[in-house]
GROMACS .gro file of N, CA and C in nm:
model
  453
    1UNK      N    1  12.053   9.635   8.345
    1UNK     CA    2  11.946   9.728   8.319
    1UNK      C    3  11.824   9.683   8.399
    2UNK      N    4  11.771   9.766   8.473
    2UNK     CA    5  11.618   9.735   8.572
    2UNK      C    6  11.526   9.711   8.503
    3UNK      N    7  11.456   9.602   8.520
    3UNK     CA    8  11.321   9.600   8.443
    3UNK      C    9  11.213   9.703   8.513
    4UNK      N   10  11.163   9.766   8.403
    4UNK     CA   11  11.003   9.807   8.382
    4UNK      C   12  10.953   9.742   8.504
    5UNK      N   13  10.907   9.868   8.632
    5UNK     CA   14  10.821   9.771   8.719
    5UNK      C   15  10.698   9.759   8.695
    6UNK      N   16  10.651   9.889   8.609
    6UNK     CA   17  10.481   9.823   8.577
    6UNK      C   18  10.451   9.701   8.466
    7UNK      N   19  10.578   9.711   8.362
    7UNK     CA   20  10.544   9.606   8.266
    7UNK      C   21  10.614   9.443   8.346
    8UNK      N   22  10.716   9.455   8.451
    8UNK     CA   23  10.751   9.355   8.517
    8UNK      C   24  10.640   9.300   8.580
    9UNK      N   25  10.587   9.341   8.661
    9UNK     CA   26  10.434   9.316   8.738
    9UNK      C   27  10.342   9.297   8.634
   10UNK      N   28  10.321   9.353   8.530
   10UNK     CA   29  10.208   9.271   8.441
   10UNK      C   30  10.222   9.157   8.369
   11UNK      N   31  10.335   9.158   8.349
   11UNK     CA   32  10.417   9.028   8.287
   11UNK      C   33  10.361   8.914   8.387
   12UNK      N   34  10.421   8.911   8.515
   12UNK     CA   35  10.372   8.794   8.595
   12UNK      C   36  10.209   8.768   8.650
   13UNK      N   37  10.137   8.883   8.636
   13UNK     CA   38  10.019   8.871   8.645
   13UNK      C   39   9.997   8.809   8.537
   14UNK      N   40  10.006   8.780   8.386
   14UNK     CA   41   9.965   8.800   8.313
   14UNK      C   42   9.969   8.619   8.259
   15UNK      N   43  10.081   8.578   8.349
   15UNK     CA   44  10.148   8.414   8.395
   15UNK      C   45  10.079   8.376   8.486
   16UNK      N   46  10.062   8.446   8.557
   16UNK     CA   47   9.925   8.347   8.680
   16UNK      C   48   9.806   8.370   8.615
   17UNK      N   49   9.795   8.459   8.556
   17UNK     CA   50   9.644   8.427   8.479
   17UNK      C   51   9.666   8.338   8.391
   18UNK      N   52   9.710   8.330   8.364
   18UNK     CA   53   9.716   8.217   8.253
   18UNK      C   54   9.737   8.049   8.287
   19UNK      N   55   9.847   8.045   8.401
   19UNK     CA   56   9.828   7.899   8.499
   19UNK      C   57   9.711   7.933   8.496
   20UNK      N   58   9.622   7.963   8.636
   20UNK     CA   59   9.456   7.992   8.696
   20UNK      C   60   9.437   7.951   8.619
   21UNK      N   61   9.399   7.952   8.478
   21UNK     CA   62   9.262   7.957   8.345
   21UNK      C   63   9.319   7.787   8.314
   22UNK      N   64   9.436   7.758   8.297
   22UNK     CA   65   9.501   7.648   8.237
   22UNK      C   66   9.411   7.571   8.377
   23UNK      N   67   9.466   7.557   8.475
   23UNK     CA   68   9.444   7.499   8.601
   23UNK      C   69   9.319   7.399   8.594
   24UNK      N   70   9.223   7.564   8.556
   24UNK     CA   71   9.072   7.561   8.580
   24UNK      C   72   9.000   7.491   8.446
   25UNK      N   73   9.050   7.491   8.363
   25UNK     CA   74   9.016   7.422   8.227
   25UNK      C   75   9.076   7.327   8.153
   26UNK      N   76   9.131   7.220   8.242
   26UNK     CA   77   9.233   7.125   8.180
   26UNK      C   78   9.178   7.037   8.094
   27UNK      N   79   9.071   7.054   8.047
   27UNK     CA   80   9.080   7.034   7.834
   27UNK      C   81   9.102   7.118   7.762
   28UNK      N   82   9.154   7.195   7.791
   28UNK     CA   83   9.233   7.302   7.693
   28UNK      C   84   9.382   7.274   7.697
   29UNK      N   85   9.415   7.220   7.560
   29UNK     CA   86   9.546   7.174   7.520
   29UNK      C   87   9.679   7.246   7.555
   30UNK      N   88   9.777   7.237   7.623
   30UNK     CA   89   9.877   7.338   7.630
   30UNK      C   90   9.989   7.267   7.551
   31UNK      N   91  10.102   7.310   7.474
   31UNK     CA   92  10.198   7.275   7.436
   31UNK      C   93  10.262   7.142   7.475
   32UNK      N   94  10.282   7.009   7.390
   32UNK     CA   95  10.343   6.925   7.399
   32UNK      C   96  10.519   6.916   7.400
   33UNK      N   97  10.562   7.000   7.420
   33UNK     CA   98  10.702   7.003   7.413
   33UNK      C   99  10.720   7.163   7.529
   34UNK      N  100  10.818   7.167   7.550
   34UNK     CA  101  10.888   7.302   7.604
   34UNK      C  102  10.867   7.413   7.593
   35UNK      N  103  10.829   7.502   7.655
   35UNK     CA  104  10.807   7.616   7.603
   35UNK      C  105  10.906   7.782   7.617
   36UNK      N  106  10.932   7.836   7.616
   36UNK     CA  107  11.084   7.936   7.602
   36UNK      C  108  11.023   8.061   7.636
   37UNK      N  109  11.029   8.127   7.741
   37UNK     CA  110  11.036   8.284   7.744
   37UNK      C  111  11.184   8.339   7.734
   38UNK      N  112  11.137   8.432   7.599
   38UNK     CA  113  11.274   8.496   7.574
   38UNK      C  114  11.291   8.637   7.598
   39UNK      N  115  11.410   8.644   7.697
   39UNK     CA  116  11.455   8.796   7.674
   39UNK      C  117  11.522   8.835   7.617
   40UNK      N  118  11.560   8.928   7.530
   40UNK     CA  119  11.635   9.018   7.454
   40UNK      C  120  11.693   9.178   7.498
   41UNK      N  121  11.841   9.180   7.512
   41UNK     CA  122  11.833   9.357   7.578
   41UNK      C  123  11.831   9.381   7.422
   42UNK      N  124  11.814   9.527   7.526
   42UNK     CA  125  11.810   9.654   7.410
   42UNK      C  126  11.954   9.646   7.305
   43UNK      N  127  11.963   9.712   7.188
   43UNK     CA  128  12.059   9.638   7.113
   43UNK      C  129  12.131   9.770   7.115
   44UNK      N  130  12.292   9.730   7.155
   44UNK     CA  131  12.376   9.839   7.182
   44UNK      C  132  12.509   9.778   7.109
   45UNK      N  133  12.622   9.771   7.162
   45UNK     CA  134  12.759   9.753   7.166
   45UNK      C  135  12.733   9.586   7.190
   46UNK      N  136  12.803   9.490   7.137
   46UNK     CA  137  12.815   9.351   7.221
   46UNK      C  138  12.886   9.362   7.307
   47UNK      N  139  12.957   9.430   7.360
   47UNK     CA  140  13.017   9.422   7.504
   47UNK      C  141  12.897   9.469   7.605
   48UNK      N  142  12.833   9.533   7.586
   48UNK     CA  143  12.735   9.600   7.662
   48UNK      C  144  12.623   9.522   7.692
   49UNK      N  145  12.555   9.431   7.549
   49UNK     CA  146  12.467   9.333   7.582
   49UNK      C  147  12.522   9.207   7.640
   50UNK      N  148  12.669   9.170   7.633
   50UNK     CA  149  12.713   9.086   7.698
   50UNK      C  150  12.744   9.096   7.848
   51UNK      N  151  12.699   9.185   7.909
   51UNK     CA  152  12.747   9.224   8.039
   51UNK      C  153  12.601   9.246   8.070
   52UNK      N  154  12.474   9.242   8.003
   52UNK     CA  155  12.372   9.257   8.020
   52UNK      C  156  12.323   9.105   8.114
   53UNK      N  157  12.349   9.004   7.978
   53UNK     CA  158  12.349   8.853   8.014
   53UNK      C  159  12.399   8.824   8.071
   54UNK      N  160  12.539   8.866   8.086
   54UNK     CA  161  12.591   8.799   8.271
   54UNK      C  162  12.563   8.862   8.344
   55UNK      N  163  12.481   8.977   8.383
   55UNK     CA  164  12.393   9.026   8.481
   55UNK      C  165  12.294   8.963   8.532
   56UNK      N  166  12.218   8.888   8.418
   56UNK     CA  167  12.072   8.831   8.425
   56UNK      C  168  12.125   8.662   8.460
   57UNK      N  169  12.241   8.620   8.425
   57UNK     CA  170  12.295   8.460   8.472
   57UNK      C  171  12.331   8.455   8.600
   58UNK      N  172  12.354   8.595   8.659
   58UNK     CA  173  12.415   8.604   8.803
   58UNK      C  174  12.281   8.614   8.898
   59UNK      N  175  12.195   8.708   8.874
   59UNK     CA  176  12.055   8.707   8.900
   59UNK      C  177  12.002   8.573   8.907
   60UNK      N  178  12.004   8.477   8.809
   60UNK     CA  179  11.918   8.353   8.803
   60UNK      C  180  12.032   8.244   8.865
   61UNK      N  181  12.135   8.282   8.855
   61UNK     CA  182  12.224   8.207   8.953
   61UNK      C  183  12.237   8.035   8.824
   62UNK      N  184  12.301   8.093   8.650
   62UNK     CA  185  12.335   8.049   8.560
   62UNK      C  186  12.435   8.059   8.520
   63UNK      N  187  12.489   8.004   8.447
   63UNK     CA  188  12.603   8.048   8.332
   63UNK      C  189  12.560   8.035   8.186
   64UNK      N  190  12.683   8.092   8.124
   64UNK     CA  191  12.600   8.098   7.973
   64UNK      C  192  12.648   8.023   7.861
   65UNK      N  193  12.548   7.958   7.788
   65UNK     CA  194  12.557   7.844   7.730
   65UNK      C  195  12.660   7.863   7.634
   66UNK      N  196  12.783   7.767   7.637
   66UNK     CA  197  12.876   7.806   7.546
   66UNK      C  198  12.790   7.738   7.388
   67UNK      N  199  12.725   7.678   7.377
   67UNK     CA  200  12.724   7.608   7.240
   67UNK      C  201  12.591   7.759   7.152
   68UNK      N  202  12.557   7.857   7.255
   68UNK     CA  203  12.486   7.925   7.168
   68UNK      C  204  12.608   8.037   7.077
   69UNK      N  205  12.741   8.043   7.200
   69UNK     CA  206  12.799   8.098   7.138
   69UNK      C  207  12.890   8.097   6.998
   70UNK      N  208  12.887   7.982   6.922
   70UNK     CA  209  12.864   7.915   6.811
   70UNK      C  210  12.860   7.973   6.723
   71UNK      N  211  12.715   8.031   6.726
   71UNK     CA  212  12.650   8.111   6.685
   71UNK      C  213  12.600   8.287   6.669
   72UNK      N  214  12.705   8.310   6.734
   72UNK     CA  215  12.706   8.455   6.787
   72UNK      C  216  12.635   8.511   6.852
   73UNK      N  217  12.556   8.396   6.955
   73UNK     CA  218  12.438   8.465   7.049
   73UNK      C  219  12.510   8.406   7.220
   74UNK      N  220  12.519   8.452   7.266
   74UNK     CA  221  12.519   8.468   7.379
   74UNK      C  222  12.422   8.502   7.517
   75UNK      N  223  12.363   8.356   7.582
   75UNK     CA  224  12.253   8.361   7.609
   75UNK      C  225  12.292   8.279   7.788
   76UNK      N  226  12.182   8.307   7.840
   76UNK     CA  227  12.157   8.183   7.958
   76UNK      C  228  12.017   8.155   7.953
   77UNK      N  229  11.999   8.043   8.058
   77UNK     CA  230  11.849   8.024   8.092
   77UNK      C  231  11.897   7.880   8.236
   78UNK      N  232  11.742   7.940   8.231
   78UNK     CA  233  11.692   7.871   8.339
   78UNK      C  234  11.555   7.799   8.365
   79UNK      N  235  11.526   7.667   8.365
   79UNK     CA  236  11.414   7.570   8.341
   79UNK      C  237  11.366   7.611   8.444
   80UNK      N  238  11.221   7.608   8.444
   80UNK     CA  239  11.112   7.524   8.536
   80UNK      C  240  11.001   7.362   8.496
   81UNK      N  241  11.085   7.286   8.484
   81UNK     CA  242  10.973   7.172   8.445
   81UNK      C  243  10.984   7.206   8.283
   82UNK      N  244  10.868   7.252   8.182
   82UNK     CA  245  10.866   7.251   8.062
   82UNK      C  246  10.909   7.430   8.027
   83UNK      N  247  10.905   7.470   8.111
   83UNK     CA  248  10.895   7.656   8.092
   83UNK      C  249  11.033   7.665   8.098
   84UNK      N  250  11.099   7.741   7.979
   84UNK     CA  251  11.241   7.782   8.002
   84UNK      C  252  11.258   7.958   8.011
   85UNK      N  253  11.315   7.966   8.077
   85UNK     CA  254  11.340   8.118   8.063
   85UNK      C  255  11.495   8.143   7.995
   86UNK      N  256  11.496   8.248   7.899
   86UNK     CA  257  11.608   8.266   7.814
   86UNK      C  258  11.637   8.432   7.840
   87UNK      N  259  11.783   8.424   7.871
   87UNK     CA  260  11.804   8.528   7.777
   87UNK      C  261  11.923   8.530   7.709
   88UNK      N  262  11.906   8.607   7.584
   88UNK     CA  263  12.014   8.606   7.477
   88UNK      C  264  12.038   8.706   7.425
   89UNK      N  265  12.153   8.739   7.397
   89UNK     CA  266  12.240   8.858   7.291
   89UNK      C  267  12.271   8.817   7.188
   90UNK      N  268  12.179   8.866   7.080
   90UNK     CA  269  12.257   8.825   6.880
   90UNK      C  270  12.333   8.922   6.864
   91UNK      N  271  12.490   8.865   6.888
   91UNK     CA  272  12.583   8.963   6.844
   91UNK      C  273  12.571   9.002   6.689
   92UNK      N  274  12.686   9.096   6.690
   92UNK     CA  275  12.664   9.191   6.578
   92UNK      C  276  12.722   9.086   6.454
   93UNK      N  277  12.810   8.982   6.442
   93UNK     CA  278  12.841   8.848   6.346
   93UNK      C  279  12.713   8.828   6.303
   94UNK      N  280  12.607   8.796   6.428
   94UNK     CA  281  12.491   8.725   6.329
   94UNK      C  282  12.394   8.837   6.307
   95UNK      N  283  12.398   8.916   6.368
   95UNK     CA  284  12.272   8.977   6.291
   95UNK      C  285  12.314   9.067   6.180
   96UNK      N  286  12.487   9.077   6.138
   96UNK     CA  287  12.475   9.065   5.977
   96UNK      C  288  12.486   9.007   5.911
   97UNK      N  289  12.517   8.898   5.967
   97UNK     CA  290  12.453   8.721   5.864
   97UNK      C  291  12.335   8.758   5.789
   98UNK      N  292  12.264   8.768   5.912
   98UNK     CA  293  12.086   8.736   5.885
   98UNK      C  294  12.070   8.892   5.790
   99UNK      N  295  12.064   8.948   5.855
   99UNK     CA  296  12.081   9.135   5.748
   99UNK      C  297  12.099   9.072   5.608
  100UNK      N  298  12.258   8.941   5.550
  100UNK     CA  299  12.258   8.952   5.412
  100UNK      C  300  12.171   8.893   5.328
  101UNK      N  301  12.094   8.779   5.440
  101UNK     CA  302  12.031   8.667   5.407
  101UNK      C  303  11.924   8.732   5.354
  102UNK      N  304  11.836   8.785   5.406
  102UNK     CA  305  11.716   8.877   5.434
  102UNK      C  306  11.683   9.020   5.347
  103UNK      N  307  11.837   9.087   5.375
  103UNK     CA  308  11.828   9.181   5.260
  103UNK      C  309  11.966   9.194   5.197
  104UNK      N  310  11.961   9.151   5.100
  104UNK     CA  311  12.129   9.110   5.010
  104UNK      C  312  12.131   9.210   4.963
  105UNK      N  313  12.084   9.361   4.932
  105UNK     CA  314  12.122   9.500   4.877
  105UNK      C  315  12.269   9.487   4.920
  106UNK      N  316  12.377   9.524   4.818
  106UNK     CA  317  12.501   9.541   4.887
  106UNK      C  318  12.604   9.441   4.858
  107UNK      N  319  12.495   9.334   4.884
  107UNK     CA  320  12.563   9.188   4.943
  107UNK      C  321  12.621   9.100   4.824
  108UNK      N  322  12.555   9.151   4.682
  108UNK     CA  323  12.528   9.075   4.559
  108UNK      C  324  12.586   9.091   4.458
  109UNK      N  325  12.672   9.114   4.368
  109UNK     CA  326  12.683   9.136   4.264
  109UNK      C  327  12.635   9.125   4.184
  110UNK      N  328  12.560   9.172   3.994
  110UNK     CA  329  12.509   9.074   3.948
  110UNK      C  330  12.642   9.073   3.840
  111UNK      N  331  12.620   8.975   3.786
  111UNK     CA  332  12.713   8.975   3.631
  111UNK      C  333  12.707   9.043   3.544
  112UNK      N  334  12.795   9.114   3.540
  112UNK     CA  335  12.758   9.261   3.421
  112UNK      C  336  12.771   9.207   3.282
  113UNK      N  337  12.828   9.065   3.270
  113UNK     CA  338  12.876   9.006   3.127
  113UNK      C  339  12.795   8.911   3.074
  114UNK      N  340  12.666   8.959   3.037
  114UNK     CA  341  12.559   8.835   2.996
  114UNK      C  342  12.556   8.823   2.862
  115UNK      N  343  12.547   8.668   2.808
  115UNK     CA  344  12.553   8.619   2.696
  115UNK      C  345  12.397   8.690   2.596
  116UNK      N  346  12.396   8.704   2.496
  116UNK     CA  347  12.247   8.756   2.474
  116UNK      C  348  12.161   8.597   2.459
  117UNK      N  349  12.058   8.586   2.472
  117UNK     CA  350  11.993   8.404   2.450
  117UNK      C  351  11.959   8.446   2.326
  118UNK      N  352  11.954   8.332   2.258
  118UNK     CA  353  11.960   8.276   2.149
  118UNK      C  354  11.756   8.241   2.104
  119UNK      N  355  11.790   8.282   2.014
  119UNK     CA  356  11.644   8.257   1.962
  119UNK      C  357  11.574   8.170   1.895
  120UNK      N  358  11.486   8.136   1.904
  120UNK     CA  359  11.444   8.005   1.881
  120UNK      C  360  11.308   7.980   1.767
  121UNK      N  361  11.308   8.007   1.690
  121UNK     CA  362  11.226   8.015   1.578
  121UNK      C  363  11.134   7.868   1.568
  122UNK      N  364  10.962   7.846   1.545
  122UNK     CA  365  10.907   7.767   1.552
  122UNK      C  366  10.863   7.723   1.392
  123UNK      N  367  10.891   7.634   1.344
  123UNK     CA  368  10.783   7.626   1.210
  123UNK      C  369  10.643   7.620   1.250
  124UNK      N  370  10.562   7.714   1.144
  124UNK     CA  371  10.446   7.756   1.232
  124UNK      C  372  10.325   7.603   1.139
  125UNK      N  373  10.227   7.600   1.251
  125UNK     CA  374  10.175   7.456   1.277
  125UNK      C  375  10.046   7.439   1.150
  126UNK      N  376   9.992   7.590   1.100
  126UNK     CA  377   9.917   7.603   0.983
  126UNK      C  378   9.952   7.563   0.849
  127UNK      N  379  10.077   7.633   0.808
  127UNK     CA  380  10.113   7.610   0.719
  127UNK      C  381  10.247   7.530   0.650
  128UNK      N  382  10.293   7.474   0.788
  128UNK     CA  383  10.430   7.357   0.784
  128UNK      C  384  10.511   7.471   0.758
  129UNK      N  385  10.544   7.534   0.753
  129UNK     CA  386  10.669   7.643   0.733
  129UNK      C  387  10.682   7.691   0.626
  130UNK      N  388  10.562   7.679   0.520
  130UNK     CA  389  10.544   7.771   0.371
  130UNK      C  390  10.535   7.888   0.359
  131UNK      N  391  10.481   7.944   0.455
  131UNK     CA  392  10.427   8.091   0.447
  131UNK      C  393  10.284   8.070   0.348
  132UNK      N  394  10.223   7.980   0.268
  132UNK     CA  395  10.105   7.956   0.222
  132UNK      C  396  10.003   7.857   0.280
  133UNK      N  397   9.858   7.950   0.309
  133UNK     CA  398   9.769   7.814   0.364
  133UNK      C  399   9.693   7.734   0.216
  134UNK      N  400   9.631   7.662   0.219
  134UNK     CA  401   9.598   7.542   0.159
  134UNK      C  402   9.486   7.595   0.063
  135UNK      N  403   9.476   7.736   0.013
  135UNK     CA  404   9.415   7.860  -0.111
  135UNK      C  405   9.549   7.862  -0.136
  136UNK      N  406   9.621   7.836  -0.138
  136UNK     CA  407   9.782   7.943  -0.185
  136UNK      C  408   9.788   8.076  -0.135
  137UNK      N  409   9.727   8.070  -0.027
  137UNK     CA  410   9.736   8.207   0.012
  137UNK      C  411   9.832   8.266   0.135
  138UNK      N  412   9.862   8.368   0.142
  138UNK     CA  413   9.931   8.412   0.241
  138UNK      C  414   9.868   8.361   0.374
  139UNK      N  415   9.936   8.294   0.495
  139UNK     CA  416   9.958   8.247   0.571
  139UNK      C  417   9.882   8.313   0.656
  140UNK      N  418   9.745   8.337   0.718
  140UNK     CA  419   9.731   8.420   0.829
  140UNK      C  420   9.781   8.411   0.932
  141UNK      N  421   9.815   8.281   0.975
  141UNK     CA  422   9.865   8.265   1.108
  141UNK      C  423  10.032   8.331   1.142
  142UNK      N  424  10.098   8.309   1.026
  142UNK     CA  425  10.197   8.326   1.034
  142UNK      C  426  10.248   8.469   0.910
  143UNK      N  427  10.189   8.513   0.891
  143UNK     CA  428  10.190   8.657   0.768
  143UNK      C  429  10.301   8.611   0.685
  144UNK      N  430  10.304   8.467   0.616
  144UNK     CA  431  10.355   8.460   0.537
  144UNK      C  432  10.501   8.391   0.570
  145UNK      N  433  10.540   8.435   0.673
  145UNK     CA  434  10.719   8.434   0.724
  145UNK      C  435  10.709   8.243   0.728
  146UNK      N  436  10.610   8.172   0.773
  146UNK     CA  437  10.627   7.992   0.816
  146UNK      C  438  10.688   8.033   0.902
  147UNK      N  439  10.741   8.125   1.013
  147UNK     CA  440  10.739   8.105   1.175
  147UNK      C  441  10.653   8.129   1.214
  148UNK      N  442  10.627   8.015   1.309
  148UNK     CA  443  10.483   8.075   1.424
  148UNK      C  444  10.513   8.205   1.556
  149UNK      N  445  10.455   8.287   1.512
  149UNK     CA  446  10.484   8.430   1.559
  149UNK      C  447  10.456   8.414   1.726
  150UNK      N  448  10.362   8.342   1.746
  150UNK     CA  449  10.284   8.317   1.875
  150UNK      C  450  10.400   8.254   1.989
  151UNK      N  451  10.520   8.159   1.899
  151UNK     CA  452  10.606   8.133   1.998
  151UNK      C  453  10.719   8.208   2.078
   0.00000   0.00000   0.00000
C-alpha cells in the first residue's frame, strides 16, 4: 500500500524538526533507552496485512522477526543507532486475546448456582443482647430484638 505523500513528507519534516531543535538545545533531555516508530497497516484479512509487512521488509531490505511471531504479530524493523523503525501486523489470534481481556462480554459465564450468604446477627453493644436498657426499658438502640440493627 503507498504511503500518503502529503502525510509521508510531513512525517519527515516533522523528524528534522525535531533533530534541528534537539541539535540546537542539547539540555533538553531526550530518551535514555531506544526509541520505536511504529507502523501499523490498515486492518484487513492477515494474509493481506502479512503481505503488507513483507512489502515494507523488502523495501527496508529486512526480514521478519520470527520471535514476534509468538505472539501473533508479525512485524520487521530496522535500527538507526537508538531510533527503531517497526512495522507490525496483530493478527486476528491476538487481537481476540486482547478483545477478551479488555472486553469479556461473551467471554464469561457467571454461575447461575449461588449459595444464599448466611447471616450474621450482632449482640447489640447497649444492651448486651436483652432487648432492655438499664430503666428496664425497651432497647432504643436495638427496638428491643438485642441485635444490633446497625450491623
Amino acid at each position: 500500500m503507498p504511503a500518503d505523500t502529503d502525510h509521508h513528507t510531513a512525517f519527515i519534516s516533522g523528524l528534522r524538526q525535531l533533530a534541528t531543535f534537539l541539535e540546537a538545545n542539547p539540555e533538553v533531555p531526550v530518551p535514555r533507552h531506544s526509541t520505536s516508530i511504529a507502523y501499523f497497516p490498515q486492518r484487513t484479512t492477515d494474509a493481506d496485512m502479512c503481505a503488507e509487512i513483507d512489502r515494507i521488509a523488502a523495501l527496508c531490505g529486512t526480514k521478519i522477526d520470527p520471535e514476534s511471531l509468538t505472539h501473533d504479530h508479525y512485524g520487521t524493523a530496522l535500527c538507526f543507532g537508538p531510533i527503531r523503525y517497526e512495522a507490525f501486523a496483530i493478527l486476528a489470534n491476538a487481537r481476540a486475546r486482547h478483545n477478551a481481556v479488555v472486553n469479556p462480554q461473551g467471554c464469561v459465564t457467571p454461575d447461575t448456582k449461588t449459595e444464599p450468604l448466611p447471616v450474621i446477627h450482632y449482640r447489640c453493644c447497649t444492651c448486651n443482647g436483652t432487648g432492655i436498657n438499664g430503666d428496664n426499658q425497651t432497647c432504643l438502640d436495638c427496638d428491643g430484638t438485642g441485635i444490633d440493627l446497625g450491623a
